[in-house]
Amino acid sequence: MPCSCAVDERLSSNRELWNEWTGIHETSTFYDLEGFRRGGVRLRAYERDEVGEVTGKTLLHLQCHFGMDTLSWARLGATVTGVDFSDRAVELARRLADEIGTPATFVRSDVYELPSVLDGEFDIVYTSRGVLGWLPDVERWAHVAARFVKPGGFFYITEVHPVCQVFDDEASELRLRYPYASPADEAMVFPVQGSYADRDAPVEHDVEYGWNHGLGEVVSALAGAGLHIEFLHEFPFAEWEYPFLERHDDGRWWLPESAGGGLPLFFSLKASKPHRT
């Protein structure tokens, strides 16, 4: 079902915000683009283990920003295509690929529009860390993702857990604040203060729009799109800071012992497409 005009306007506003953020992120210490140019990969060890060997495989990266993770998969041997809705991000991704001499294709497209601008199927469709909250309709997203998985291939996501998303992100203790799931036409509105990579950076856009999606909604959407769920793993850590978490020596963020632990903060999911009969 097409998005309403209000939803389209919010997606357009978010795209302009990400265009601004790309300029900030390009020179930020958070991304350390100069370090990436010198070599190495930016992927987490657990996602490399869960995705497995990618040498000789085709990989589509949805919502790739400016392609550091995409190019990391390329450095590991995959033939990669990255997709993002930000014009500036895609321009930077293409420049970066040329600068480091790593073949890659980058496409400027909203996820929902992708079937109209990209052909083909891929061994792996991948997306990660901070992507679902920018999408109003997970069911449509799942059908697009499944559309590009080659029979016998798989989709993989690692993302912040929706349980983590309900807590007040300005409080030092666990306090409920946000809905576990939000309808497409009821976006949450957040004031923008710089970027997550640099809170002091000047930004013209003063709001961002977001949507929460329950884990059942995500799993059901992927299953409904014809994918077979291979695994769903829930992790007790987050990959970025929340004021109610503590940073450990591994660089991840965990609940303090005083909170009792036991809550999932991140997850990963792999879903395969059956071979054609």
PDB file of C-alpha atoms in Angstrom, residues 10-274:
ATOM      1  CA  ARG A  10       8.318  12.863   6.605  1.00  0.00           C
ATOM      2  CA  LEU A  11      10.500  10.529   4.559  1.00  0.00           C
ATOM      3  CA  SER A  12      11.541  13.454   2.366  1.00  0.00           C
ATOM      4  CA  SER A  13      12.388  15.494   5.452  1.00  0.00           C
ATOM      5  CA  ASN A  14      14.454  12.623   6.838  1.00  0.00           C
ATOM      6  CA  ARG A  15      16.296  12.336   3.520  1.00  0.00           C
ATOM      7  CA  GLU A  16      17.296  15.985   3.674  1.00  0.00           C
ATOM      8  CA  LEU A  17      18.453  15.484   7.258  1.00  0.00           C
ATOM      9  CA  TRP A  18      20.639  12.560   6.180  1.00  0.00           C
ATOM     10  CA  ASN A  19      22.077  14.693   3.379  1.00  0.00           C
ATOM     11  CA  GLU A  20      23.170  17.155   6.058  1.00  0.00           C
ATOM     12  CA  TRP A  21      24.444  14.422   8.344  1.00  0.00           C
ATOM     13  CA  THR A  22      26.552  12.903   5.577  1.00  0.00           C
ATOM     14  CA  GLY A  23      28.641  16.062   5.413  1.00  0.00           C
ATOM     15  CA  ILE A  24      29.162  15.870   9.187  1.00  0.00           C
ATOM     16  CA  HIS A  25      29.926  12.157   9.189  1.00  0.00           C
ATOM     17  CA  GLU A  26      32.474  12.390   6.386  1.00  0.00           C
ATOM     18  CA  THR A  27      34.952  14.236   8.637  1.00  0.00           C
ATOM     19  CA  SER A  28      33.884  12.850  12.022  1.00  0.00           C
ATOM     20  CA  THR A  29      36.105  10.862  14.349  1.00  0.00           C
ATOM     21  CA  PHE A  30      33.063   8.628  14.920  1.00  0.00           C
ATOM     22  CA  TYR A  31      33.403   7.185  11.412  1.00  0.00           C
ATOM     23  CA  ASP A  32      37.185   7.671  11.057  1.00  0.00           C
ATOM     24  CA  LEU A  33      36.999   7.646   7.280  1.00  0.00           C
ATOM     25  CA  GLU A  34      40.747   8.189   6.966  1.00  0.00           C
ATOM     26  CA  GLY A  35      41.386   5.069   8.988  1.00  0.00           C
ATOM     27  CA  PHE A  36      39.001   3.101   6.793  1.00  0.00           C
ATOM     28  CA  ARG A  37      40.787   4.300   3.663  1.00  0.00           C
ATOM     29  CA  ARG A  38      43.960   2.704   5.004  1.00  0.00           C
ATOM     30  CA  GLY A  39      42.294  -0.714   5.167  1.00  0.00           C
ATOM     31  CA  GLY A  40      40.343  -3.091   7.364  1.00  0.00           C
ATOM     32  CA  VAL A  41      36.642  -3.847   7.762  1.00  0.00           C
ATOM     33  CA  ARG A  42      34.016  -2.144   9.892  1.00  0.00           C
ATOM     34  CA  LEU A  43      31.801  -5.142  10.551  1.00  0.00           C
ATOM     35  CA  ARG A  44      31.138  -6.743  13.937  1.00  0.00           C
ATOM     36  CA  ALA A  45      32.697 -10.150  14.561  1.00  0.00           C
ATOM     37  CA  TYR A  46      29.352 -11.769  15.346  1.00  0.00           C
ATOM     38  CA  GLU A  47      27.720 -10.599  12.103  1.00  0.00           C
ATOM     39  CA  ARG A  48      30.676 -11.844  10.066  1.00  0.00           C
ATOM     40  CA  ASP A  49      30.294 -15.225  11.787  1.00  0.00           C
ATOM     41  CA  GLU A  50      26.532 -15.311  11.249  1.00  0.00           C
ATOM     42  CA  VAL A  51      26.647 -14.211   7.605  1.00  0.00           C
ATOM     43  CA  GLY A  52      29.558 -16.545   6.885  1.00  0.00           C
ATOM     44  CA  GLU A  53      31.901 -16.656   3.917  1.00  0.00           C
ATOM     45  CA  VAL A  54      31.040 -14.082   1.252  1.00  0.00           C
ATOM     46  CA  THR A  55      33.842 -14.641  -1.271  1.00  0.00           C
ATOM     47  CA  GLY A  56      32.351 -14.881  -4.749  1.00  0.00           C
ATOM     48  CA  LYS A  57      28.841 -14.033  -3.552  1.00  0.00           C
ATOM     49  CA  THR A  58      26.634 -11.100  -4.528  1.00  0.00           C
ATOM     50  CA  LEU A  59      25.472  -8.879  -1.663  1.00  0.00           C
ATOM     51  CA  LEU A  60      22.873  -6.122  -1.595  1.00  0.00           C
ATOM     52  CA  HIS A  61      23.159  -3.671   1.308  1.00  0.00           C
ATOM     53  CA  LEU A  62      19.940  -1.798   2.077  1.00  0.00           C
ATOM     54  CA  GLN A  63      20.177   1.621   3.782  1.00  0.00           C
ATOM     55  CA  CYS A  64      23.960   1.615   3.426  1.00  0.00           C
ATOM     56  CA  HIS A  65      24.648   5.309   4.311  1.00  0.00           C
ATOM     57  CA  PHE A  66      27.982   6.101   2.610  1.00  0.00           C
ATOM     58  CA  GLY A  67      29.022   2.510   2.199  1.00  0.00           C
ATOM     59  CA  MET A  68      31.699   1.714   4.768  1.00  0.00           C
ATOM     60  CA  ASP A  69      30.006  -1.566   5.719  1.00  0.00           C
ATOM     61  CA  THR A  70      29.197  -2.267   2.066  1.00  0.00           C
ATOM     62  CA  LEU A  71      32.844  -1.819   1.112  1.00  0.00           C
ATOM     63  CA  SER A  72      33.870  -3.912   4.111  1.00  0.00           C
ATOM     64  CA  TRP A  73      31.938  -6.832   2.629  1.00  0.00           C
ATOM     65  CA  ALA A  74      33.649  -6.120  -0.689  1.00  0.00           C
ATOM     66  CA  ARG A  75      37.044  -6.281   1.024  1.00  0.00           C
ATOM     67  CA  LEU A  76      35.994  -9.716   2.292  1.00  0.00           C
ATOM     68  CA  GLY A  77      35.341 -10.887  -1.254  1.00  0.00           C
ATOM     69  CA  ALA A  78      31.687 -10.089  -2.023  1.00  0.00           C
ATOM     70  CA  THR A  79      30.408  -8.366  -5.156  1.00  0.00           C
ATOM     71  CA  VAL A  80      28.463  -5.552  -3.561  1.00  0.00           C
ATOM     72  CA  THR A  81      25.621  -3.156  -4.307  1.00  0.00           C
ATOM     73  CA  GLY A  82      24.697  -0.499  -1.754  1.00  0.00           C
ATOM     74  CA  VAL A  83      21.431   1.438  -1.623  1.00  0.00           C
ATOM     75  CA  ASP A  84      20.600   4.613   0.257  1.00  0.00           C
ATOM     76  CA  PHE A  85      18.021   7.383  -0.079  1.00  0.00           C
ATOM     77  CA  SER A  86      20.522  10.191   0.601  1.00  0.00           C
ATOM     78  CA  ASP A  87      22.000  11.776  -2.515  1.00  0.00           C
ATOM     79  CA  ARG A  88      25.069  12.980  -0.649  1.00  0.00           C
ATOM     80  CA  ALA A  89      25.655   9.607   0.975  1.00  0.00           C
ATOM     81  CA  VAL A  90      25.603   7.796  -2.358  1.00  0.00           C
ATOM     82  CA  GLU A  91      27.913  10.388  -3.917  1.00  0.00           C
ATOM     83  CA  LEU A  92      30.369   9.927  -1.045  1.00  0.00           C
ATOM     84  CA  ALA A  93      30.100   6.121  -1.250  1.00  0.00           C
ATOM     85  CA  ARG A  94      31.000   6.203  -4.936  1.00  0.00           C
ATOM     86  CA  ARG A  95      33.974   8.490  -4.295  1.00  0.00           C
ATOM     87  CA  LEU A  96      35.141   6.319  -1.434  1.00  0.00           C
ATOM     88  CA  ALA A  97      34.981   3.160  -3.553  1.00  0.00           C
ATOM     89  CA  ASP A  98      37.081   4.869  -6.255  1.00  0.00           C
ATOM     90  CA  GLU A  99      39.588   6.183  -3.710  1.00  0.00           C
ATOM     91  CA  ILE A 100      40.245   2.785  -2.155  1.00  0.00           C
ATOM     92  CA  GLY A 101      40.099   0.941  -5.465  1.00  0.00           C
ATOM     93  CA  THR A 102      37.286  -1.402  -4.435  1.00  0.00           C
ATOM     94  CA  PRO A 103      34.645  -2.258  -7.050  1.00  0.00           C
ATOM     95  CA  ALA A 104      31.127  -1.499  -5.864  1.00  0.00           C
ATOM     96  CA  THR A 105      27.801  -0.280  -7.209  1.00  0.00           C
ATOM     97  CA  PHE A 106      25.819   2.341  -5.307  1.00  0.00           C
ATOM     98  CA  VAL A 107      22.191   3.224  -6.057  1.00  0.00           C
ATOM     99  CA  ARG A 108      20.271   6.262  -4.816  1.00  0.00           C
ATOM    100  CA  SER A 109      16.810   5.052  -3.895  1.00  0.00           C
ATOM    101  CA  ASP A 110      14.246   4.914  -1.144  1.00  0.00           C
ATOM    102  CA  VAL A 111      13.909   1.274  -0.029  1.00  0.00           C
ATOM    103  CA  TYR A 112      10.276   1.173  -1.120  1.00  0.00           C
ATOM    104  CA  GLU A 113      11.109   2.452  -4.617  1.00  0.00           C
ATOM    105  CA  LEU A 114      14.012   0.075  -5.161  1.00  0.00           C
ATOM    106  CA  PRO A 115      12.220  -2.539  -7.324  1.00  0.00           C
ATOM    107  CA  SER A 116      11.556   0.185  -9.901  1.00  0.00           C
ATOM    108  CA  VAL A 117      15.234   1.166 -10.230  1.00  0.00           C
ATOM    109  CA  LEU A 118      17.216  -2.039  -9.598  1.00  0.00           C
ATOM    110  CA  ASP A 119      17.005  -5.431 -11.280  1.00  0.00           C
ATOM    111  CA  GLY A 120      18.411  -8.794 -10.320  1.00  0.00           C
ATOM    112  CA  GLU A 121      18.661 -11.048  -7.298  1.00  0.00           C
ATOM    113  CA  PHE A 122      21.436 -11.465  -4.747  1.00  0.00           C
ATOM    114  CA  ASP A 123      22.918 -14.273  -2.697  1.00  0.00           C
ATOM    115  CA  ILE A 124      22.743 -12.064   0.393  1.00  0.00           C
ATOM    116  CA  VAL A 125      20.542  -9.082   1.258  1.00  0.00           C
ATOM    117  CA  TYR A 126      21.988  -7.318   4.297  1.00  0.00           C
ATOM    118  CA  THR A 127      21.078  -4.397   6.542  1.00  0.00           C
ATOM    119  CA  SER A 128      22.195  -3.337  10.006  1.00  0.00           C
ATOM    120  CA  ARG A 129      22.216  -1.053  13.034  1.00  0.00           C
ATOM    121  CA  GLY A 130      19.763   1.804  13.138  1.00  0.00           C
ATOM    122  CA  VAL A 131      17.757   1.141   9.986  1.00  0.00           C
ATOM    123  CA  LEU A 132      14.240   0.012  10.903  1.00  0.00           C
ATOM    124  CA  GLY A 133      13.329   3.128  12.854  1.00  0.00           C
ATOM    125  CA  TRP A 134      13.450   5.213   9.673  1.00  0.00           C
ATOM    126  CA  LEU A 135      10.843   3.025   7.932  1.00  0.00           C
ATOM    127  CA  PRO A 136       7.105   3.590   8.426  1.00  0.00           C
ATOM    128  CA  ASP A 137       5.985   0.254   6.946  1.00  0.00           C
ATOM    129  CA  VAL A 138       7.904  -2.917   7.834  1.00  0.00           C
ATOM    130  CA  GLU A 139       5.640  -5.170   5.770  1.00  0.00           C
ATOM    131  CA  ARG A 140       6.482  -3.280   2.568  1.00  0.00           C
ATOM    132  CA  TRP A 141      10.157  -3.278   3.537  1.00  0.00           C
ATOM    133  CA  ALA A 142      10.123  -7.060   4.038  1.00  0.00           C
ATOM    134  CA  HIS A 143       8.597  -7.659   0.612  1.00  0.00           C
ATOM    135  CA  VAL A 144      11.236  -5.473  -1.021  1.00  0.00           C
ATOM    136  CA  ALA A 145      14.022  -7.288   0.825  1.00  0.00           C
ATOM    137  CA  ALA A 146      12.598 -10.693  -0.111  1.00  0.00           C
ATOM    138  CA  ARG A 147      12.179  -9.599  -3.739  1.00  0.00           C
ATOM    139  CA  PHE A 148      15.966  -9.270  -4.064  1.00  0.00           C
ATOM    140  CA  VAL A 149      16.976 -12.519  -2.338  1.00  0.00           C
ATOM    141  CA  LYS A 150      17.996 -15.166  -4.846  1.00  0.00           C
ATOM    142  CA  PRO A 151      16.358 -18.584  -4.322  1.00  0.00           C
ATOM    143  CA  GLY A 152      18.764 -20.423  -2.058  1.00  0.00           C
ATOM    144  CA  GLY A 153      20.067 -17.113  -0.717  1.00  0.00           C
ATOM    145  CA  PHE A 154      19.237 -15.287   2.496  1.00  0.00           C
ATOM    146  CA  PHE A 155      18.408 -12.003   4.177  1.00  0.00           C
ATOM    147  CA  TYR A 156      20.318 -10.887   7.270  1.00  0.00           C
ATOM    148  CA  ILE A 157      19.727  -8.040   9.708  1.00  0.00           C
ATOM    149  CA  THR A 158      21.324  -6.993  12.992  1.00  0.00           C
ATOM    150  CA  GLU A 159      19.555  -4.153  14.744  1.00  0.00           C
ATOM    151  CA  VAL A 160      18.696  -2.518  18.060  1.00  0.00           C
ATOM    152  CA  HIS A 161      16.035  -4.563  19.842  1.00  0.00           C
ATOM    153  CA  PRO A 162      12.577  -2.966  20.026  1.00  0.00           C
ATOM    154  CA  VAL A 163      12.545  -3.619  23.786  1.00  0.00           C
ATOM    155  CA  CYS A 164      15.496  -1.234  24.113  1.00  0.00           C
ATOM    156  CA  GLN A 165      13.624   1.386  22.094  1.00  0.00           C
ATOM    157  CA  VAL A 166      10.778   1.820  24.584  1.00  0.00           C
ATOM    158  CA  PHE A 167      12.937   3.337  27.333  1.00  0.00           C
ATOM    159  CA  ASP A 168      13.527   7.014  27.913  1.00  0.00           C
ATOM    160  CA  ASP A 169      16.740   7.862  26.066  1.00  0.00           C
ATOM    161  CA  GLU A 170      17.301  10.908  28.273  1.00  0.00           C
ATOM    162  CA  ALA A 171      17.031   9.127  31.634  1.00  0.00           C
ATOM    163  CA  SER A 172      19.785   7.367  33.553  1.00  0.00           C
ATOM    164  CA  GLU A 173      17.375   4.734  34.869  1.00  0.00           C
ATOM    165  CA  LEU A 174      14.990   2.403  33.051  1.00  0.00           C
ATOM    166  CA  ARG A 175      11.821   4.389  32.461  1.00  0.00           C
ATOM    167  CA  LEU A 176       9.209   3.685  29.818  1.00  0.00           C
ATOM    168  CA  ARG A 177       8.665   6.505  27.342  1.00  0.00           C
ATOM    169  CA  TYR A 178       8.028   5.326  23.763  1.00  0.00           C
ATOM    170  CA  PRO A 179       5.533   2.922  22.168  1.00  0.00           C
ATOM    171  CA  TYR A 180       6.727  -0.606  21.429  1.00  0.00           C
ATOM    172  CA  ALA A 181       5.259  -0.244  17.936  1.00  0.00           C
ATOM    173  CA  SER A 182       3.936   2.794  16.071  1.00  0.00           C
ATOM    174  CA  PRO A 183       1.634   2.928  13.021  1.00  0.00           C
ATOM    175  CA  ALA A 184       2.979   4.368   9.763  1.00  0.00           C
ATOM    176  CA  ASP A 185       0.818   7.485  10.028  1.00  0.00           C
ATOM    177  CA  GLU A 186       1.809   8.171  13.640  1.00  0.00           C
ATOM    178  CA  ALA A 187       5.497   9.009  13.415  1.00  0.00           C
ATOM    179  CA  MET A 188       7.405   9.942  16.521  1.00  0.00           C
ATOM    180  CA  VAL A 189       9.003  13.372  16.268  1.00  0.00           C
ATOM    181  CA  PHE A 190      12.433  14.033  17.777  1.00  0.00           C
ATOM    182  CA  PRO A 191      14.310  17.341  18.028  1.00  0.00           C
ATOM    183  CA  VAL A 192      17.641  17.226  16.211  1.00  0.00           C
ATOM    184  CA  GLN A 193      20.782  18.198  18.088  1.00  0.00           C
ATOM    185  CA  GLY A 194      23.683  17.891  15.678  1.00  0.00           C
ATOM    186  CA  SER A 195      24.230  14.278  14.674  1.00  0.00           C
ATOM    187  CA  TYR A 196      24.758  11.086  16.651  1.00  0.00           C
ATOM    188  CA  ALA A 197      28.365  11.358  15.381  1.00  0.00           C
ATOM    189  CA  ASP A 198      28.776  14.970  16.564  1.00  0.00           C
ATOM    190  CA  ARG A 199      26.157  16.492  18.871  1.00  0.00           C
ATOM    191  CA  ASP A 200      27.659  19.966  18.489  1.00  0.00           C
ATOM    192  CA  ALA A 201      27.556  20.087  14.682  1.00  0.00           C
ATOM    193  CA  PRO A 202      25.279  22.775  13.191  1.00  0.00           C
ATOM    194  CA  VAL A 203      22.223  21.285  11.430  1.00  0.00           C
ATOM    195  CA  GLU A 204      19.461  23.195   9.642  1.00  0.00           C
ATOM    196  CA  HIS A 205      16.793  20.491   9.978  1.00  0.00           C
ATOM    197  CA  ASP A 206      15.448  20.633  13.514  1.00  0.00           C
ATOM    198  CA  VAL A 207      13.361  17.424  13.634  1.00  0.00           C
ATOM    199  CA  GLU A 208      13.619  13.790  12.661  1.00  0.00           C
ATOM    200  CA  TYR A 209      10.736  11.348  12.234  1.00  0.00           C
ATOM    201  CA  GLY A 210      10.860   7.758  13.412  1.00  0.00           C
ATOM    202  CA  TRP A 211       8.805   4.607  13.853  1.00  0.00           C
ATOM    203  CA  ASN A 212       9.141   1.720  16.305  1.00  0.00           C
ATOM    204  CA  HIS A 213       8.420  -1.837  15.180  1.00  0.00           C
ATOM    205  CA  GLY A 214       7.838  -4.796  17.465  1.00  0.00           C
ATOM    206  CA  LEU A 215       9.945  -7.900  16.991  1.00  0.00           C
ATOM    207  CA  GLY A 216       6.871  -9.969  16.176  1.00  0.00           C
ATOM    208  CA  GLU A 217       5.959  -7.462  13.486  1.00  0.00           C
ATOM    209  CA  VAL A 218       9.426  -7.768  11.921  1.00  0.00           C
ATOM    210  CA  VAL A 219       9.508 -11.583  12.017  1.00  0.00           C
ATOM    211  CA  SER A 220       5.949 -11.910  10.720  1.00  0.00           C
ATOM    212  CA  ALA A 221       6.621  -9.461   7.887  1.00  0.00           C
ATOM    213  CA  LEU A 222       9.654 -11.411   6.684  1.00  0.00           C
ATOM    214  CA  ALA A 223       7.821 -14.736   6.958  1.00  0.00           C
ATOM    215  CA  GLY A 224       4.829 -13.248   5.154  1.00  0.00           C
ATOM    216  CA  ALA A 225       7.141 -12.151   2.340  1.00  0.00           C
ATOM    217  CA  GLY A 226       8.061 -15.788   1.720  1.00  0.00           C
ATOM    218  CA  LEU A 227      11.299 -16.058   3.689  1.00  0.00           C
ATOM    219  CA  HIS A 228      12.091 -18.929   6.055  1.00  0.00           C
ATOM    220  CA  ILE A 229      13.392 -17.792   9.452  1.00  0.00           C
ATOM    221  CA  GLU A 230      16.692 -19.599  10.104  1.00  0.00           C
ATOM    222  CA  PHE A 231      17.448 -17.971  13.449  1.00  0.00           C
ATOM    223  CA  LEU A 232      16.632 -15.038  15.705  1.00  0.00           C
ATOM    224  CA  HIS A 233      19.330 -14.165  18.220  1.00  0.00           C
ATOM    225  CA  GLU A 234      18.829 -11.658  21.038  1.00  0.00           C
ATOM    226  CA  PHE A 235      21.851  -9.997  22.645  1.00  0.00           C
ATOM    227  CA  PRO A 236      22.192  -8.353  26.094  1.00  0.00           C
ATOM    228  CA  PHE A 237      24.253  -5.458  24.721  1.00  0.00           C
ATOM    229  CA  ALA A 238      23.717  -2.406  22.529  1.00  0.00           C
ATOM    230  CA  GLU A 239      26.121  -1.105  19.907  1.00  0.00           C
ATOM    231  CA  TRP A 240      25.725   2.534  20.911  1.00  0.00           C
ATOM    232  CA  GLU A 241      25.229   4.648  24.003  1.00  0.00           C
ATOM    233  CA  TYR A 242      22.070   5.028  26.058  1.00  0.00           C
ATOM    234  CA  PRO A 243      22.211   6.938  29.382  1.00  0.00           C
ATOM    235  CA  PHE A 244      20.730   3.953  31.243  1.00  0.00           C
ATOM    236  CA  LEU A 245      23.513   1.610  30.022  1.00  0.00           C
ATOM    237  CA  GLU A 246      27.161   1.202  31.001  1.00  0.00           C
ATOM    238  CA  ARG A 247      30.039   0.863  28.584  1.00  0.00           C
ATOM    239  CA  HIS A 248      32.169  -2.242  29.065  1.00  0.00           C
ATOM    240  CA  ASP A 249      35.718  -2.932  27.943  1.00  0.00           C
ATOM    241  CA  ASP A 250      34.408  -4.610  24.791  1.00  0.00           C
ATOM    242  CA  GLY A 251      33.140  -1.199  23.598  1.00  0.00           C
ATOM    243  CA  ARG A 252      29.500  -2.262  23.896  1.00  0.00           C
ATOM    244  CA  TRP A 253      26.790  -0.923  26.183  1.00  0.00           C
ATOM    245  CA  TRP A 254      25.214  -3.162  28.828  1.00  0.00           C
ATOM    246  CA  LEU A 255      22.615  -2.803  31.566  1.00  0.00           C
ATOM    247  CA  PRO A 256      24.165  -2.202  35.000  1.00  0.00           C
ATOM    248  CA  GLU A 257      24.048  -5.092  37.444  1.00  0.00           C
ATOM    249  CA  SER A 258      21.704  -3.059  39.616  1.00  0.00           C
ATOM    250  CA  ALA A 259      19.074  -3.222  36.849  1.00  0.00           C
ATOM    251  CA  GLY A 260      18.963  -6.993  37.090  1.00  0.00           C
ATOM    252  CA  GLY A 261      19.952  -7.611  33.452  1.00  0.00           C
ATOM    253  CA  GLY A 262      18.114 -10.085  31.296  1.00  0.00           C
ATOM    254  CA  LEU A 263      16.686  -7.645  28.772  1.00  0.00           C
ATOM    255  CA  PRO A 264      17.534  -8.015  25.072  1.00  0.00           C
ATOM    256  CA  LEU A 265      19.103  -4.853  23.661  1.00  0.00           C
ATOM    257  CA  PHE A 266      20.153  -5.951  20.160  1.00  0.00           C
ATOM    258  CA  PHE A 267      19.150  -8.776  17.845  1.00  0.00           C
ATOM    259  CA  SER A 268      20.163 -10.534  14.659  1.00  0.00           C
ATOM    260  CA  LEU A 269      18.000 -12.499  12.252  1.00  0.00           C
ATOM    261  CA  LYS A 270      18.691 -14.644   9.211  1.00  0.00           C
ATOM    262  CA  ALA A 271      15.933 -15.677   6.809  1.00  0.00           C
ATOM    263  CA  SER A 272      16.403 -17.754   3.663  1.00  0.00           C
ATOM    264  CA  LYS A 273      14.469 -18.027   0.412  1.00  0.00           C
ATOM    265  CA  PRO A 274      13.621 -21.583  -0.677  1.00  0.00           C
TER     266      PRO A 274
END
